[in-house]
Amino acid sequence: MTPQRDRFIELQSNLLDELFALAPGEDQTRRHFEEMAIETYDCLVAQDFTHVSPFKLETESAFNFLRYGEKARSLVPGDLLQKWRDWERDYPKLLERNPRLELHDMLHSISESHDASSWPAGYERRIQEWIDSGELAAIPFIDRHGIVNSEFFERLRELRRRAGGWLYWDDEADCVIFAPEPEWQKVRAAQEAHAAAQAAELRRQQDRERRLIEMVKSAIGDTAFWAELKDREREIKRIPDGSPEMQSKLNELDKFFERYFKDAQGENRDIEIGELISALRWRAIHEIKFGVPEPLPGQAAREPLLAGYVRTPAERSYIERGPTGQLHIITGRESN
């Protein structure tokens, strides 16, 4: 026994717990697969085969032993290899007996086709709605692998009826869970409410971004304000970093901004004055350095509209115009 072996057994057991929860009454089948998996692990490790992951039930999965490749298969005795081949032969019968498990496999295939992930987390309800609608053409995901046809769709519809509920990813349990239909409808309603709240928050952020950009553009268009800001930046540039005079000038600059924006609140109370200072100071510094308000060096392709500067030299805030013309505010730390 080794810690690595113990860890493999733990992970394999956890995986089987999740899957066989969808196949009640299959205890003997589970024990058989678990014993086969551990025996295979022991054979591979004894032959210095590294990186053995828990084995999947699905015969087409890259984590099913028969998909490991010829080298791995040559490291196990013939009778063990035959067990895997028997599993491949009998697996469809296990699915036929357990519609929830087969439904799990099909949703996994959908997720693989959509974005190469293991589960369609977050859009399970869209798939359920599609199945219940009976409209094959209204596919709610990107079918990169071309798995969807009339046979696939009708099989999904049959499994949906036989399962008597639906599968979804539960963040708290950190696994896929089956919910009987009444429970699933409650889960689905909660997911819809959460999605609506997220959409509302996104709209709020987009509106805030728009108002921030309008305020910055308005300040730049104020000739007297803009000229005074650049004069102050030229003054600051001549002062040694860290000196008492530098701090005094920065404090004066803060008050200058506060005076200018004191009446510009109203609907913009959610916009911090520090954000405006960042965007306007960096824009002024850029104009002083380059003479004209052109894109920053090396960013011409993205056509930055504005850029923000904050007190710490390692940080920058940019208000940029993307390739489609949409404006973005980006704040981050510059690499050394």
Tab-separated table of C-alpha atoms in Angstrom:
chain	number	residue	atom	x	y	z
A	1	MET	CA	0.000	0.000	0.000
A	2	THR	CA	1.253	3.479	-0.900
A	3	PRO	CA	-0.225	6.969	-0.499
A	4	GLN	CA	-0.515	7.158	-4.290
A	5	ARG	CA	-2.459	3.898	-4.414
A	6	ASP	CA	-4.711	5.013	-1.580
A	7	ARG	CA	-5.374	8.263	-3.420
A	8	PHE	CA	-6.205	6.424	-6.649
A	9	ILE	CA	-8.656	4.158	-4.817
A	10	GLU	CA	-10.280	7.167	-3.151
A	11	LEU	CA	-10.709	9.031	-6.454
A	12	GLN	CA	-11.956	5.914	-8.249
A	13	SER	CA	-14.473	5.290	-5.468
A	14	ASN	CA	-15.701	8.902	-5.561
A	15	LEU	CA	-16.221	8.689	-9.319
A	16	LEU	CA	-18.158	5.445	-9.002
A	17	ASP	CA	-20.251	6.874	-6.156
A	18	GLU	CA	-21.436	9.644	-8.467
A	19	LEU	CA	-22.139	7.413	-11.451
A	20	PHE	CA	-23.731	4.461	-9.672
A	21	ALA	CA	-26.037	6.819	-7.789
A	22	LEU	CA	-27.716	6.908	-11.208
A	23	ALA	CA	-27.853	3.106	-11.377
A	24	PRO	CA	-29.580	1.839	-8.212
A	25	GLY	CA	-29.391	-1.896	-7.558
A	26	GLU	CA	-26.138	-2.333	-9.498
A	27	ASP	CA	-23.909	-2.968	-6.456
A	28	GLN	CA	-22.374	-6.121	-7.897
A	29	THR	CA	-21.602	-4.372	-11.193
A	30	ARG	CA	-19.951	-1.529	-9.331
A	31	ARG	CA	-17.798	-3.906	-7.236
A	32	HIS	CA	-16.708	-5.706	-10.375
A	33	PHE	CA	-15.632	-2.494	-12.092
A	34	GLU	CA	-13.866	-1.163	-8.990
A	35	GLU	CA	-11.898	-4.382	-8.510
A	36	MET	CA	-10.984	-4.384	-12.206
A	37	ALA	CA	-9.832	-0.760	-11.998
A	38	ILE	CA	-7.638	-1.347	-8.927
A	39	GLU	CA	-6.129	-4.507	-10.423
A	40	THR	CA	-5.326	-2.564	-13.591
A	41	TYR	CA	-3.755	0.258	-11.583
A	42	ASP	CA	-1.535	-2.212	-9.725
A	43	CYS	CA	-0.379	-3.839	-12.973
A	44	LEU	CA	0.448	-0.524	-14.628
A	45	VAL	CA	2.286	0.921	-11.628
A	46	ALA	CA	4.298	-2.284	-11.240
A	47	GLN	CA	5.480	-1.734	-14.827
A	48	ASP	CA	6.442	1.918	-14.051
A	49	PHE	CA	3.487	3.270	-16.017
A	50	THR	CA	2.911	6.767	-14.641
A	51	HIS	CA	-0.088	9.093	-14.396
A	52	VAL	CA	-2.846	6.516	-13.981
A	53	SER	CA	-6.147	8.365	-13.576
A	54	PRO	CA	-9.416	6.890	-12.300
A	55	PHE	CA	-11.035	4.797	-15.002
A	56	LYS	CA	-14.340	5.826	-16.566
A	57	LEU	CA	-17.256	3.506	-17.201
A	58	GLU	CA	-17.947	4.892	-20.673
A	59	THR	CA	-16.267	2.675	-23.224
A	60	GLU	CA	-15.533	5.572	-25.596
A	61	SER	CA	-13.966	7.762	-22.914
A	62	ALA	CA	-10.254	8.519	-23.131
A	63	PHE	CA	-10.141	7.408	-19.475
A	64	ASN	CA	-11.475	3.928	-20.191
A	65	PHE	CA	-8.541	1.521	-20.097
A	66	LEU	CA	-9.168	0.169	-23.601
A	67	ARG	CA	-8.556	3.695	-24.922
A	68	TYR	CA	-5.149	3.921	-23.198
A	69	GLY	CA	-3.344	2.538	-26.206
A	70	GLU	CA	-1.425	-0.560	-27.205
A	71	LYS	CA	1.532	0.021	-24.859
A	72	ALA	CA	-0.653	0.153	-21.752
A	73	ARG	CA	-2.703	-2.841	-22.859
A	74	SER	CA	0.485	-4.877	-23.274
A	75	LEU	CA	1.356	-4.352	-19.595
A	76	VAL	CA	-1.628	-6.253	-18.171
A	77	PRO	CA	-2.253	-10.022	-18.265
A	78	GLY	CA	-4.576	-11.418	-20.894
A	79	ASP	CA	-7.356	-12.326	-18.477
A	80	LEU	CA	-7.505	-8.744	-17.155
A	81	LEU	CA	-7.554	-7.338	-20.665
A	82	GLN	CA	-10.430	-9.697	-21.446
A	83	LYS	CA	-12.367	-8.303	-18.463
A	84	TRP	CA	-12.139	-4.860	-20.034
A	85	ARG	CA	-13.306	-6.213	-23.371
A	86	ASP	CA	-16.223	-7.928	-21.637
A	87	TRP	CA	-17.044	-4.614	-19.965
A	88	GLU	CA	-17.068	-2.925	-23.347
A	89	ARG	CA	-19.460	-5.601	-24.646
A	90	ASP	CA	-21.802	-5.452	-21.644
A	91	TYR	CA	-21.823	-1.707	-20.978
A	92	PRO	CA	-24.764	-0.992	-23.345
A	93	LYS	CA	-26.844	-3.461	-21.308
A	94	LEU	CA	-26.026	-1.524	-18.125
A	95	LEU	CA	-27.194	1.678	-19.808
A	96	GLU	CA	-30.391	0.081	-21.060
A	97	ARG	CA	-31.220	-1.001	-17.512
A	98	ASN	CA	-30.455	2.472	-16.131
A	99	PRO	CA	-31.851	5.370	-18.176
A	100	ARG	CA	-30.453	7.981	-15.795
A	101	LEU	CA	-26.932	6.687	-16.353
A	102	GLU	CA	-27.415	6.656	-20.122
A	103	LEU	CA	-28.832	10.179	-19.946
A	104	HIS	CA	-25.675	11.188	-18.053
A	105	ASP	CA	-23.527	9.749	-20.849
A	106	MET	CA	-25.484	11.583	-23.538
A	107	LEU	CA	-25.289	14.917	-21.714
A	108	HIS	CA	-21.563	14.338	-21.310
A	109	SER	CA	-21.319	13.782	-25.079
A	110	ILE	CA	-23.226	17.023	-25.684
A	111	SER	CA	-20.789	18.927	-23.477
A	112	GLU	CA	-17.792	17.388	-25.236
A	113	SER	CA	-19.259	18.409	-28.579
A	114	HIS	CA	-20.088	21.921	-27.378
A	115	ASP	CA	-16.794	22.985	-25.794
A	116	ALA	CA	-14.755	19.866	-24.928
A	117	SER	CA	-15.854	19.989	-21.276
A	118	SER	CA	-17.131	17.088	-19.211
A	119	TRP	CA	-20.562	18.482	-18.309
A	120	PRO	CA	-22.995	21.114	-19.710
A	121	ALA	CA	-23.012	23.005	-16.409
A	122	GLY	CA	-25.333	25.979	-16.427
A	123	TYR	CA	-27.282	25.099	-19.546
A	124	GLU	CA	-28.795	21.745	-18.582
A	125	ARG	CA	-32.201	23.434	-18.462
A	126	ARG	CA	-31.791	24.669	-22.042
A	127	ILE	CA	-31.145	21.109	-23.182
A	128	GLN	CA	-34.186	19.917	-21.230
A	129	GLU	CA	-36.360	22.610	-22.837
A	130	TRP	CA	-35.041	21.619	-26.277
A	131	ILE	CA	-35.882	17.957	-25.672
A	132	ASP	CA	-39.361	18.743	-24.366
A	133	SER	CA	-40.066	21.067	-27.304
A	134	GLY	CA	-39.663	18.252	-29.820
A	135	GLU	CA	-37.923	20.693	-32.201
A	136	LEU	CA	-34.760	18.924	-33.361
A	137	ALA	CA	-33.460	21.956	-35.275
A	138	ALA	CA	-33.495	24.272	-32.228
A	139	ILE	CA	-30.193	22.936	-30.838
A	140	PRO	CA	-29.171	25.042	-27.788
A	141	PHE	CA	-25.442	24.274	-28.021
A	142	ILE	CA	-22.634	24.174	-30.568
A	143	ASP	CA	-22.521	20.669	-32.015
A	144	ARG	CA	-18.875	20.633	-33.138
A	145	HIS	CA	-18.762	16.848	-33.418
A	146	GLY	CA	-22.019	16.500	-35.337
A	147	ILE	CA	-23.535	14.078	-32.836
A	148	VAL	CA	-27.102	15.366	-33.134
A	149	ASN	CA	-29.398	13.580	-35.563
A	150	SER	CA	-32.969	12.338	-35.345
A	151	GLU	CA	-31.916	9.071	-33.686
A	152	PHE	CA	-29.855	10.886	-31.032
A	153	PHE	CA	-32.673	13.339	-30.359
A	154	GLU	CA	-35.352	10.679	-30.051
A	155	ARG	CA	-33.154	8.667	-27.697
A	156	LEU	CA	-32.788	11.747	-25.493
A	157	ARG	CA	-36.559	12.207	-25.483
A	158	GLU	CA	-37.118	8.580	-24.496
A	159	LEU	CA	-34.545	8.763	-21.689
A	160	ARG	CA	-36.087	11.994	-20.441
A	161	ARG	CA	-39.434	10.200	-20.125
A	162	ARG	CA	-37.977	7.072	-18.534
A	163	ALA	CA	-35.726	8.933	-16.089
A	164	GLY	CA	-38.593	10.869	-14.518
A	165	GLY	CA	-36.484	13.916	-13.821
A	166	TRP	CA	-33.303	15.644	-14.907
A	167	LEU	CA	-29.577	15.846	-14.224
A	168	TYR	CA	-27.704	18.988	-13.261
A	169	TRP	CA	-24.382	20.088	-11.794
A	170	ASP	CA	-24.643	20.995	-8.109
A	171	ASP	CA	-21.919	23.423	-6.995
A	172	GLU	CA	-22.280	22.608	-3.304
A	173	ALA	CA	-22.067	18.844	-3.824
A	174	ASP	CA	-19.419	19.381	-6.535
A	175	CYS	CA	-20.914	16.673	-8.708
A	176	VAL	CA	-23.771	15.815	-11.053
A	177	ILE	CA	-27.064	15.114	-9.289
A	178	PHE	CA	-30.325	13.587	-10.459
A	179	ALA	CA	-33.450	15.479	-9.403
A	180	PRO	CA	-36.927	13.913	-9.702
A	181	GLU	CA	-39.209	16.101	-11.808
A	182	PRO	CA	-40.856	18.129	-8.976
A	183	GLU	CA	-37.456	18.862	-7.435
A	184	TRP	CA	-35.937	19.630	-10.834
A	185	GLN	CA	-38.599	22.257	-11.529
A	186	LYS	CA	-37.605	24.036	-8.302
A	187	VAL	CA	-33.917	23.854	-9.218
A	188	ARG	CA	-34.683	25.133	-12.690
A	189	ALA	CA	-36.696	28.079	-11.311
A	190	ALA	CA	-33.791	28.998	-9.020
A	191	GLN	CA	-31.362	28.812	-11.955
A	192	GLU	CA	-33.599	31.062	-14.043
A	193	ALA	CA	-33.809	33.612	-11.222
A	194	HIS	CA	-30.032	33.568	-10.820
A	195	ALA	CA	-29.520	34.016	-14.569
A	196	ALA	CA	-31.945	36.958	-14.597
A	197	ALA	CA	-30.068	38.588	-11.710
A	198	GLN	CA	-26.762	38.114	-13.538
A	199	ALA	CA	-28.195	39.681	-16.699
A	200	ALA	CA	-29.487	42.663	-14.714
A	201	GLU	CA	-26.085	43.145	-13.085
A	202	LEU	CA	-24.378	43.005	-16.487
A	203	ARG	CA	-26.732	45.682	-17.823
A	204	ARG	CA	-25.989	47.814	-14.761
A	205	GLN	CA	-22.244	47.460	-15.296
A	206	GLN	CA	-22.549	48.299	-18.996
A	207	ASP	CA	-24.594	51.403	-18.184
A	208	ARG	CA	-22.053	52.443	-15.566
A	209	GLU	CA	-19.217	51.955	-18.066
A	210	ARG	CA	-21.050	54.107	-20.600
A	211	ARG	CA	-21.580	56.905	-18.070
A	212	LEU	CA	-17.966	56.777	-16.916
A	213	ILE	CA	-16.718	57.108	-20.483
A	214	GLU	CA	-19.097	60.013	-21.128
A	215	MET	CA	-17.797	61.836	-18.030
A	216	VAL	CA	-14.184	61.325	-19.078
A	217	LYS	CA	-14.848	62.513	-22.631
A	218	SER	CA	-16.733	65.557	-21.309
A	219	ALA	CA	-13.816	66.495	-19.047
A	220	ILE	CA	-11.338	66.169	-21.909
A	221	GLY	CA	-13.582	68.426	-23.985
A	222	ASP	CA	-13.455	71.157	-21.307
A	223	THR	CA	-10.556	73.231	-22.675
A	224	ALA	CA	-9.774	75.107	-19.440
A	225	PHE	CA	-9.899	71.980	-17.267
A	226	TRP	CA	-7.804	69.946	-19.671
A	227	ALA	CA	-5.138	72.642	-20.016
A	228	GLU	CA	-4.850	73.048	-16.231
A	229	LEU	CA	-4.609	69.283	-15.696
A	230	LYS	CA	-1.733	69.019	-18.170
A	231	ASP	CA	0.032	71.979	-16.536
A	232	ARG	CA	-0.247	70.257	-13.163
A	233	GLU	CA	1.086	66.996	-14.628
A	234	ARG	CA	4.103	68.819	-16.067
A	235	GLU	CA	4.760	70.246	-12.602
A	236	ILE	CA	4.523	66.841	-10.978
A	237	LYS	CA	6.867	65.333	-13.558
A	238	ARG	CA	9.654	67.705	-12.466
A	239	ILE	CA	9.411	66.684	-8.788
A	240	PRO	CA	11.514	63.746	-7.475
A	241	ASP	CA	9.457	60.676	-6.570
A	242	GLY	CA	8.805	60.222	-2.856
A	243	SER	CA	9.607	63.791	-1.890
A	244	PRO	CA	7.287	65.739	0.471
A	245	GLU	CA	6.613	68.170	-2.358
A	246	MET	CA	5.369	65.289	-4.546
A	247	GLN	CA	2.815	64.274	-1.911
A	248	SER	CA	1.693	67.883	-1.538
A	249	LYS	CA	1.179	68.239	-5.298
A	250	LEU	CA	-0.762	64.984	-5.472
A	251	ASN	CA	-3.038	66.168	-2.667
A	252	GLU	CA	-3.617	69.430	-4.538
A	253	LEU	CA	-4.443	67.412	-7.648
A	254	ASP	CA	-7.037	65.403	-5.742
A	255	LYS	CA	-8.723	68.613	-4.587
A	256	PHE	CA	-8.620	69.959	-8.150
A	257	PHE	CA	-10.544	66.916	-9.362
A	258	GLU	CA	-12.976	67.048	-6.437
A	259	ARG	CA	-13.830	70.665	-7.245
A	260	TYR	CA	-14.398	69.868	-10.903
A	261	PHE	CA	-16.586	66.821	-10.327
A	262	LYS	CA	-18.452	67.964	-7.189
A	263	ASP	CA	-21.557	68.823	-9.228
A	264	ALA	CA	-21.219	65.912	-11.631
A	265	GLN	CA	-22.817	63.281	-9.386
A	266	GLY	CA	-26.568	62.727	-9.809
A	267	GLU	CA	-27.036	59.360	-11.502
A	268	ASN	CA	-23.275	58.866	-11.375
A	269	ARG	CA	-22.982	58.437	-7.617
A	270	ASP	CA	-21.812	54.863	-8.196
A	271	ILE	CA	-18.711	56.115	-10.047
A	272	GLU	CA	-15.732	56.721	-7.770
A	273	ILE	CA	-13.764	59.897	-8.350
A	274	GLY	CA	-10.612	57.781	-8.226
A	275	GLU	CA	-11.690	56.078	-11.450
A	276	LEU	CA	-12.060	59.442	-13.171
A	277	ILE	CA	-8.703	60.620	-11.836
A	278	SER	CA	-7.042	57.438	-13.131
A	279	ALA	CA	-8.455	57.709	-16.642
A	280	LEU	CA	-7.878	61.461	-17.016
A	281	ARG	CA	-4.376	61.588	-15.534
A	282	TRP	CA	-3.080	58.846	-17.794
A	283	ARG	CA	-4.630	60.484	-20.835
A	284	ALA	CA	-3.020	63.819	-19.913
A	285	ILE	CA	0.373	62.185	-19.320
A	286	HIS	CA	0.100	60.469	-22.685
A	287	GLU	CA	-0.622	63.726	-24.511
A	288	ILE	CA	2.284	65.471	-22.758
A	289	LYS	CA	4.651	62.654	-23.710
A	290	PHE	CA	3.581	62.117	-27.327
A	291	GLY	CA	2.094	65.492	-28.225
A	292	VAL	CA	-1.096	64.095	-29.735
A	293	PRO	CA	-3.858	61.821	-28.339
A	294	GLU	CA	-2.853	58.787	-30.402
A	295	PRO	CA	-3.113	55.122	-29.365
A	296	LEU	CA	-0.581	53.967	-26.828
A	297	PRO	CA	2.611	52.407	-28.266
A	298	GLY	CA	2.083	48.787	-29.249
A	299	GLN	CA	-1.723	48.994	-28.976
A	300	ALA	CA	-2.639	50.591	-32.293
A	301	ALA	CA	-4.581	47.515	-33.439
A	302	ARG	CA	-6.907	47.773	-30.445
A	303	GLU	CA	-7.326	51.546	-30.829
A	304	PRO	CA	-7.385	52.589	-27.152
A	305	LEU	CA	-9.735	55.529	-26.683
A	306	LEU	CA	-8.592	56.444	-23.181
A	307	ALA	CA	-6.216	55.098	-20.559
A	308	GLY	CA	-6.182	55.572	-16.830
A	309	TYR	CA	-3.289	56.028	-14.439
A	310	VAL	CA	-3.438	55.440	-10.695
A	311	ARG	CA	-1.017	56.392	-7.942
A	312	THR	CA	0.967	53.157	-8.033
A	313	PRO	CA	3.218	53.050	-11.126
A	314	ALA	CA	2.696	49.290	-11.409
A	315	GLU	CA	-1.040	49.717	-12.072
A	316	ARG	CA	-2.896	51.013	-15.103
A	317	SER	CA	-6.576	51.395	-15.987
A	318	TYR	CA	-7.453	51.507	-19.672
A	319	ILE	CA	-10.690	52.477	-21.361
A	320	GLU	CA	-10.323	50.867	-24.755
A	321	ARG	CA	-12.237	50.521	-27.987
A	322	GLY	CA	-12.229	46.924	-29.124
A	323	PRO	CA	-12.173	45.631	-32.720
A	324	THR	CA	-15.978	45.885	-32.992
A	325	GLY	CA	-16.094	49.395	-31.573
A	326	GLN	CA	-17.275	48.382	-28.102
A	327	LEU	CA	-15.662	50.255	-25.218
A	328	HIS	CA	-13.994	48.394	-22.348
A	329	ILE	CA	-12.503	49.503	-19.032
A	330	ILE	CA	-9.547	47.325	-18.088
A	331	THR	CA	-7.608	47.588	-14.818
A	332	GLY	CA	-4.572	45.472	-14.086
A	333	ARG	CA	-1.006	45.304	-12.884
A	334	GLU	CA	1.814	45.695	-15.344
A	335	SER	CA	4.436	42.979	-15.405
A	336	ASN	CA	7.970	43.814	-14.328
